[in-house]
mmCIF file of C-alpha atoms in Angstrom:
data_model
loop_
_atom_site.group_PDB
_atom_site.id
_atom_site.type_symbol
_atom_site.label_atom_id
_atom_site.label_comp_id
_atom_site.label_asym_id
_atom_site.label_seq_id
_atom_site.Cartn_x
_atom_site.Cartn_y
_atom_site.Cartn_z
ATOM 1 C CA GLY A 11 -58.064 30.739 -21.270
ATOM 2 C CA ASP A 12 -54.602 29.369 -21.759
ATOM 3 C CA SER A 13 -52.112 31.474 -23.723
ATOM 4 C CA VAL A 14 -48.456 31.508 -24.619
ATOM 5 C CA THR A 15 -46.442 34.594 -25.377
ATOM 6 C CA GLN A 16 -43.105 34.539 -27.166
ATOM 7 C CA MET A 17 -40.954 37.035 -29.086
ATOM 8 C CA GLU A 18 -41.775 36.968 -32.781
ATOM 9 C CA GLY A 19 -38.388 37.607 -34.176
ATOM 10 C CA PRO A 20 -36.702 37.193 -36.527
ATOM 11 C CA VAL A 21 -33.672 36.667 -34.293
ATOM 12 C CA THR A 22 -30.471 36.792 -36.230
ATOM 13 C CA LEU A 23 -27.317 35.546 -34.550
ATOM 14 C CA SER A 24 -23.827 34.744 -35.650
ATOM 15 C CA GLU A 25 -22.638 31.118 -35.389
ATOM 16 C CA GLU A 26 -21.420 30.248 -31.799
ATOM 17 C CA ALA A 27 -23.487 33.029 -30.261
ATOM 18 C CA PHE A 28 -25.665 32.431 -27.164
ATOM 19 C CA LEU A 29 -29.335 32.031 -27.777
ATOM 20 C CA THR A 30 -32.291 32.950 -25.610
ATOM 21 C CA ILE A 31 -35.807 32.900 -26.724
ATOM 22 C CA ASN A 32 -38.273 34.089 -24.160
ATOM 23 C CA CYS A 33 -41.546 32.380 -23.498
ATOM 24 C CA THR A 34 -44.176 33.092 -20.856
ATOM 25 C CA TYR A 35 -47.579 31.459 -20.442
ATOM 26 C CA THR A 36 -50.892 31.897 -18.768
ATOM 27 C CA ALA A 37 -52.705 28.784 -17.472
ATOM 28 C CA THR A 38 -54.536 27.566 -14.488
ATOM 29 C CA GLY A 39 -53.160 24.635 -12.691
ATOM 30 C CA TYR A 40 -50.063 22.827 -13.780
ATOM 31 C CA PRO A 41 -49.603 22.511 -17.511
ATOM 32 C CA SER A 42 -46.776 20.646 -19.237
ATOM 33 C CA LEU A 43 -44.566 22.893 -21.348
ATOM 34 C CA PHE A 44 -42.878 22.145 -24.638
ATOM 35 C CA TRP A 45 -40.574 23.635 -27.237
ATOM 36 C CA TYR A 46 -41.207 22.469 -30.869
ATOM 37 C CA VAL A 47 -38.964 23.311 -33.819
ATOM 38 C CA GLN A 48 -39.943 23.684 -37.477
ATOM 39 C CA TYR A 49 -37.117 23.503 -39.941
ATOM 40 C CA PRO A 50 -37.620 24.996 -43.388
ATOM 41 C CA GLY A 51 -40.052 22.812 -45.372
ATOM 42 C CA GLU A 52 -40.683 20.436 -42.507
ATOM 43 C CA GLY A 53 -43.250 19.764 -39.818
ATOM 44 C CA LEU A 54 -43.261 20.455 -36.144
ATOM 45 C CA GLN A 55 -40.715 18.437 -34.213
ATOM 46 C CA LEU A 56 -40.665 18.107 -30.391
ATOM 47 C CA LEU A 57 -37.467 19.630 -29.153
ATOM 48 C CA LEU A 58 -37.794 19.301 -25.445
ATOM 49 C CA LYS A 59 -40.386 19.198 -22.606
ATOM 50 C CA ALA A 60 -40.937 19.736 -18.950
ATOM 51 C CA THR A 61 -43.904 18.416 -17.088
ATOM 52 C CA LYS A 62 -43.647 20.129 -13.633
ATOM 53 C CA ALA A 63 -42.166 23.138 -11.907
ATOM 54 C CA ASP A 64 -38.352 23.352 -11.792
ATOM 55 C CA ASP A 65 -38.014 20.567 -14.395
ATOM 56 C CA LYS A 66 -35.278 21.291 -16.982
ATOM 57 C CA GLY A 67 -35.877 19.879 -20.537
ATOM 58 C CA SER A 68 -32.875 19.506 -22.724
ATOM 59 C CA ASN A 69 -32.101 18.155 -26.183
ATOM 60 C CA LYS A 70 -29.439 18.848 -28.814
ATOM 61 C CA GLY A 71 -27.737 21.481 -26.694
ATOM 62 C CA PHE A 72 -31.016 23.360 -25.964
ATOM 63 C CA GLU A 73 -32.372 23.760 -22.463
ATOM 64 C CA ALA A 74 -35.481 25.278 -20.886
ATOM 65 C CA THR A 75 -36.466 25.364 -17.195
ATOM 66 C CA TYR A 76 -40.047 25.334 -16.078
ATOM 67 C CA ARG A 77 -40.339 28.427 -13.800
ATOM 68 C CA LYS A 78 -43.751 28.502 -12.174
ATOM 69 C CA GLU A 79 -42.964 31.587 -10.146
ATOM 70 C CA THR A 80 -42.441 33.586 -13.280
ATOM 71 C CA THR A 81 -44.684 31.496 -15.506
ATOM 72 C CA SER A 82 -41.764 31.177 -17.982
ATOM 73 C CA PHE A 83 -40.056 28.562 -20.079
ATOM 74 C CA HIS A 84 -37.224 30.296 -21.855
ATOM 75 C CA LEU A 85 -35.191 28.463 -24.500
ATOM 76 C CA GLU A 86 -31.403 28.689 -24.285
ATOM 77 C CA LYS A 87 -28.418 27.338 -26.260
ATOM 78 C CA GLY A 88 -24.844 28.104 -25.458
ATOM 79 C CA SER A 89 -23.435 28.119 -28.973
ATOM 80 C CA VAL A 90 -25.831 28.107 -32.008
ATOM 81 C CA GLN A 91 -24.970 26.671 -35.396
ATOM 82 C CA VAL A 92 -26.158 27.531 -38.877
ATOM 83 C CA SER A 93 -28.179 24.241 -38.798
ATOM 84 C CA ASP A 94 -30.186 25.622 -35.839
ATOM 85 C CA SER A 95 -31.827 28.110 -38.245
ATOM 86 C CA ALA A 96 -35.666 27.318 -37.911
ATOM 87 C CA VAL A 97 -38.817 28.586 -36.283
ATOM 88 C CA TYR A 98 -39.208 27.720 -32.580
ATOM 89 C CA PHE A 99 -42.588 27.389 -30.914
ATOM 90 C CA CYS A 100 -43.279 27.436 -27.238
ATOM 91 C CA ALA A 101 -46.340 25.420 -26.290
ATOM 92 C CA LEU A 102 -48.360 24.185 -23.321
ATOM 93 C CA LEU A 103 -50.668 21.238 -22.732
ATOM 94 C CA HIS A 104 -53.123 21.467 -19.956
ATOM 95 C CA GLY A 105 -54.094 18.545 -17.901
ATOM 96 C CA GLY A 106 -57.698 17.524 -18.570
ATOM 97 C CA TYR A 107 -57.610 19.141 -22.034
ATOM 98 C CA GLN A 108 -56.165 17.731 -25.177
ATOM 99 C CA LYS A 109 -55.261 20.679 -27.200
ATOM 100 C CA VAL A 110 -51.813 22.111 -27.342
ATOM 101 C CA THR A 111 -51.724 25.859 -27.103
ATOM 102 C CA PHE A 112 -48.933 27.376 -29.160
ATOM 103 C CA GLY A 113 -47.016 30.660 -29.165
ATOM 104 C CA ILE A 114 -46.663 32.566 -32.431
ATOM 105 C CA GLY A 115 -43.259 31.083 -33.153
ATOM 106 C CA THR A 116 -39.856 32.703 -33.243
ATOM 107 C CA LYS A 117 -37.808 32.614 -36.451
ATOM 108 C CA LEU A 118 -34.081 32.082 -35.757
ATOM 109 C CA GLN A 119 -31.538 32.744 -38.485
ATOM 110 C CA VAL A 120 -27.880 31.825 -37.720
ATOM 111 C CA ILE A 121 -25.342 33.348 -40.087
ATOM 112 C CA PRO A 122 -21.783 31.957 -40.546
ATOM 113 C CA GLU B 5 -38.011 6.821 -35.037
ATOM 114 C CA PRO B 6 -41.763 6.388 -35.727
ATOM 115 C CA GLU B 7 -43.317 9.287 -37.602
ATOM 116 C CA VAL B 8 -46.675 10.796 -38.370
ATOM 117 C CA THR B 9 -47.103 10.936 -42.152
ATOM 118 C CA GLN B 10 -49.505 13.220 -44.054
ATOM 119 C CA THR B 11 -50.622 13.184 -47.617
ATOM 120 C CA PRO B 12 -50.644 15.112 -49.871
ATOM 121 C CA SER B 13 -47.924 17.674 -48.951
ATOM 122 C CA HIS B 14 -49.780 20.307 -50.985
ATOM 123 C CA GLN B 15 -53.401 20.359 -52.114
ATOM 124 C CA VAL B 16 -54.957 22.948 -54.401
ATOM 125 C CA THR B 17 -58.768 23.042 -54.610
ATOM 126 C CA GLN B 18 -61.476 25.232 -56.056
ATOM 127 C CA MET B 19 -63.644 27.085 -53.608
ATOM 128 C CA GLY B 20 -66.784 25.049 -52.909
ATOM 129 C CA GLN B 21 -65.228 21.713 -53.467
ATOM 130 C CA GLU B 22 -64.656 19.034 -50.885
ATOM 131 C CA VAL B 23 -61.240 18.066 -49.724
ATOM 132 C CA ILE B 24 -59.878 15.098 -47.739
ATOM 133 C CA LEU B 25 -56.577 15.379 -45.947
ATOM 134 C CA ARG B 26 -54.959 12.103 -44.943
ATOM 135 C CA CYS B 27 -52.786 11.153 -41.988
ATOM 136 C CA VAL B 28 -51.089 7.986 -40.760
ATOM 137 C CA PRO B 29 -50.549 8.452 -36.992
ATOM 138 C CA ILE B 30 -47.800 6.532 -35.132
ATOM 139 C CA SER B 31 -48.903 2.934 -34.890
ATOM 140 C CA ASN B 32 -49.292 2.424 -31.136
ATOM 141 C CA HIS B 33 -50.757 5.875 -30.489
ATOM 142 C CA LEU B 34 -54.360 6.154 -29.369
ATOM 143 C CA TYR B 35 -55.140 9.888 -29.561
ATOM 144 C CA PHE B 36 -55.178 11.793 -32.843
ATOM 145 C CA TYR B 37 -55.433 15.474 -33.616
ATOM 146 C CA TRP B 38 -55.816 18.063 -36.286
ATOM 147 C CA TYR B 39 -54.428 21.521 -36.118
ATOM 148 C CA ARG B 40 -54.170 24.344 -38.677
ATOM 149 C CA GLN B 41 -51.886 27.272 -39.143
ATOM 150 C CA ILE B 42 -53.006 30.147 -41.309
ATOM 151 C CA LEU B 43 -50.097 31.960 -42.828
ATOM 152 C CA GLY B 44 -48.582 34.289 -40.341
ATOM 153 C CA GLN B 45 -50.816 33.197 -37.465
ATOM 154 C CA LYS B 46 -50.623 30.695 -34.567
ATOM 155 C CA VAL B 47 -50.993 27.054 -34.826
ATOM 156 C CA GLU B 48 -54.623 26.397 -33.770
ATOM 157 C CA PHE B 49 -56.185 23.285 -32.399
ATOM 158 C CA LEU B 50 -59.155 21.910 -34.346
ATOM 159 C CA VAL B 51 -60.092 18.507 -32.976
ATOM 160 C CA SER B 52 -59.056 15.441 -30.977
ATOM 161 C CA PHE B 53 -60.156 11.892 -31.623
ATOM 162 C CA TYR B 54 -60.124 8.853 -29.402
ATOM 163 C CA ASN B 55 -61.748 5.502 -29.461
ATOM 164 C CA ASN B 56 -63.447 6.280 -32.811
ATOM 165 C CA GLU B 57 -65.091 9.471 -31.657
ATOM 166 C CA ILE B 58 -64.357 13.143 -31.247
ATOM 167 C CA SER B 59 -63.205 13.863 -27.696
ATOM 168 C CA GLU B 60 -62.712 17.575 -27.961
ATOM 169 C CA LYS B 61 -63.119 20.241 -30.597
ATOM 170 C CA SER B 62 -62.576 23.924 -30.959
ATOM 171 C CA GLU B 63 -64.936 26.635 -32.151
ATOM 172 C CA ILE B 64 -63.237 26.508 -35.518
ATOM 173 C CA PHE B 65 -64.360 22.914 -36.084
ATOM 174 C CA ASP B 66 -67.898 23.579 -37.272
ATOM 175 C CA ASP B 67 -70.191 21.481 -39.424
ATOM 176 C CA GLN B 68 -67.997 22.122 -42.452
ATOM 177 C CA PHE B 69 -65.443 19.767 -40.864
ATOM 178 C CA SER B 70 -65.441 16.083 -40.123
ATOM 179 C CA VAL B 71 -62.873 13.443 -39.051
ATOM 180 C CA GLU B 72 -62.824 9.690 -39.522
ATOM 181 C CA ARG B 73 -60.628 6.735 -38.904
ATOM 182 C CA PRO B 74 -61.700 4.631 -41.923
ATOM 183 C CA ASP B 75 -59.338 1.738 -41.136
ATOM 184 C CA GLY B 76 -56.756 0.751 -38.614
ATOM 185 C CA SER B 77 -54.089 3.112 -39.820
ATOM 186 C CA ASN B 78 -55.548 6.220 -41.524
ATOM 187 C CA PHE B 79 -57.021 9.358 -39.893
ATOM 188 C CA THR B 80 -58.704 11.803 -42.198
ATOM 189 C CA LEU B 81 -59.963 15.397 -42.091
ATOM 190 C CA LYS B 82 -62.758 16.205 -44.503
ATOM 191 C CA ILE B 83 -63.642 19.814 -45.276
ATOM 192 C CA ARG B 84 -66.935 20.125 -47.202
ATOM 193 C CA SER B 85 -67.566 23.119 -49.466
ATOM 194 C CA THR B 86 -64.193 24.788 -48.919
ATOM 195 C CA LYS B 87 -63.896 28.561 -48.481
ATOM 196 C CA LEU B 88 -61.039 30.911 -49.302
ATOM 197 C CA GLU B 89 -60.299 31.237 -45.524
ATOM 198 C CA ASP B 90 -59.687 27.488 -45.242
ATOM 199 C CA SER B 91 -56.337 28.066 -46.917
ATOM 200 C CA ALA B 92 -53.794 27.069 -44.330
ATOM 201 C CA MET B 93 -51.215 24.398 -43.309
ATOM 202 C CA TYR B 94 -52.995 21.526 -41.629
ATOM 203 C CA PHE B 95 -51.090 19.399 -39.140
ATOM 204 C CA CYS B 96 -51.996 15.972 -37.971
ATOM 205 C CA ALA B 97 -50.649 14.809 -34.624
ATOM 206 C CA SER B 98 -50.839 11.725 -32.347
ATOM 207 C CA SER B 99 -50.023 10.846 -28.799
ATOM 208 C CA GLU B 100 -49.782 7.603 -26.759
ATOM 209 C CA GLY B 101 -52.885 8.086 -24.730
ATOM 210 C CA THR B 102 -51.792 6.101 -21.769
ATOM 211 C CA GLY B 103 -51.091 7.679 -18.321
ATOM 212 C CA ARG B 104 -51.543 11.416 -17.759
ATOM 213 C CA LEU B 105 -52.404 13.107 -21.075
ATOM 214 C CA SER B 106 -50.663 16.275 -20.325
ATOM 215 C CA ASN B 107 -47.364 14.625 -19.746
ATOM 216 C CA GLN B 108 -47.475 13.082 -23.287
ATOM 217 C CA PRO B 109 -46.067 15.094 -26.104
ATOM 218 C CA GLN B 110 -48.047 15.146 -29.357
ATOM 219 C CA HIS B 111 -46.028 14.181 -32.371
ATOM 220 C CA PHE B 112 -46.761 16.070 -35.461
ATOM 221 C CA GLY B 113 -46.584 15.319 -39.196
ATOM 222 C CA ASP B 114 -45.047 17.546 -41.813
ATOM 223 C CA GLY B 115 -48.359 19.095 -42.640
ATOM 224 C CA THR B 116 -50.571 19.501 -45.720
ATOM 225 C CA ARG B 117 -50.567 22.991 -47.352
ATOM 226 C CA LEU B 118 -54.153 23.569 -48.505
ATOM 227 C CA SER B 119 -54.678 26.303 -51.092
ATOM 228 C CA ILE B 120 -58.222 27.326 -51.977
ATOM 229 C CA LEU B 121 -58.632 29.176 -55.302
#
């Protein structure tokens, strides 16, 4: 079945550091890929998406590129802020199915 | 921006009691979903709902669970005879339901934390 693997963390970075959170997936066919973010005390918010190979999703300075050859969708940001502290979930949605498959979530803590 | 809203934010219930979790999906969305996240574990799909019927469900969604759209705006998850292991965060989500489903992100609510005592 479908699965998503991401580093659990926590990841602790200083403000303005470069962020990478790795995400790899296993799925047949051509799923769509997503990053969701959960700020403390809040729900899951869609951060960005990519629906086909080589697509780059971007939002709020975050980027991720759909790499079919490596089955990866790594999240990057050039300069993190304290306000980026949250849990980040990599996820996939498979055509023909309706369930989103989530990774375990990676907690990011940015310190001033 | 339209949001999925869930009530209550926290529900405490005695084991064996019935509980109903409520959700108001985004108004023009046609597909509705429930997920749960047990503390420290992955977010897991429970059920999807379209055109007033269940369209897909997971192994977790057994006879203890039911969903309903009682009116034009609410979408509910009922858990009969709750067990300790039902303690989790329950998320409602919705998506537009037009075009290719896998291209449409699901929009989530803030969740209801269910605590079974």
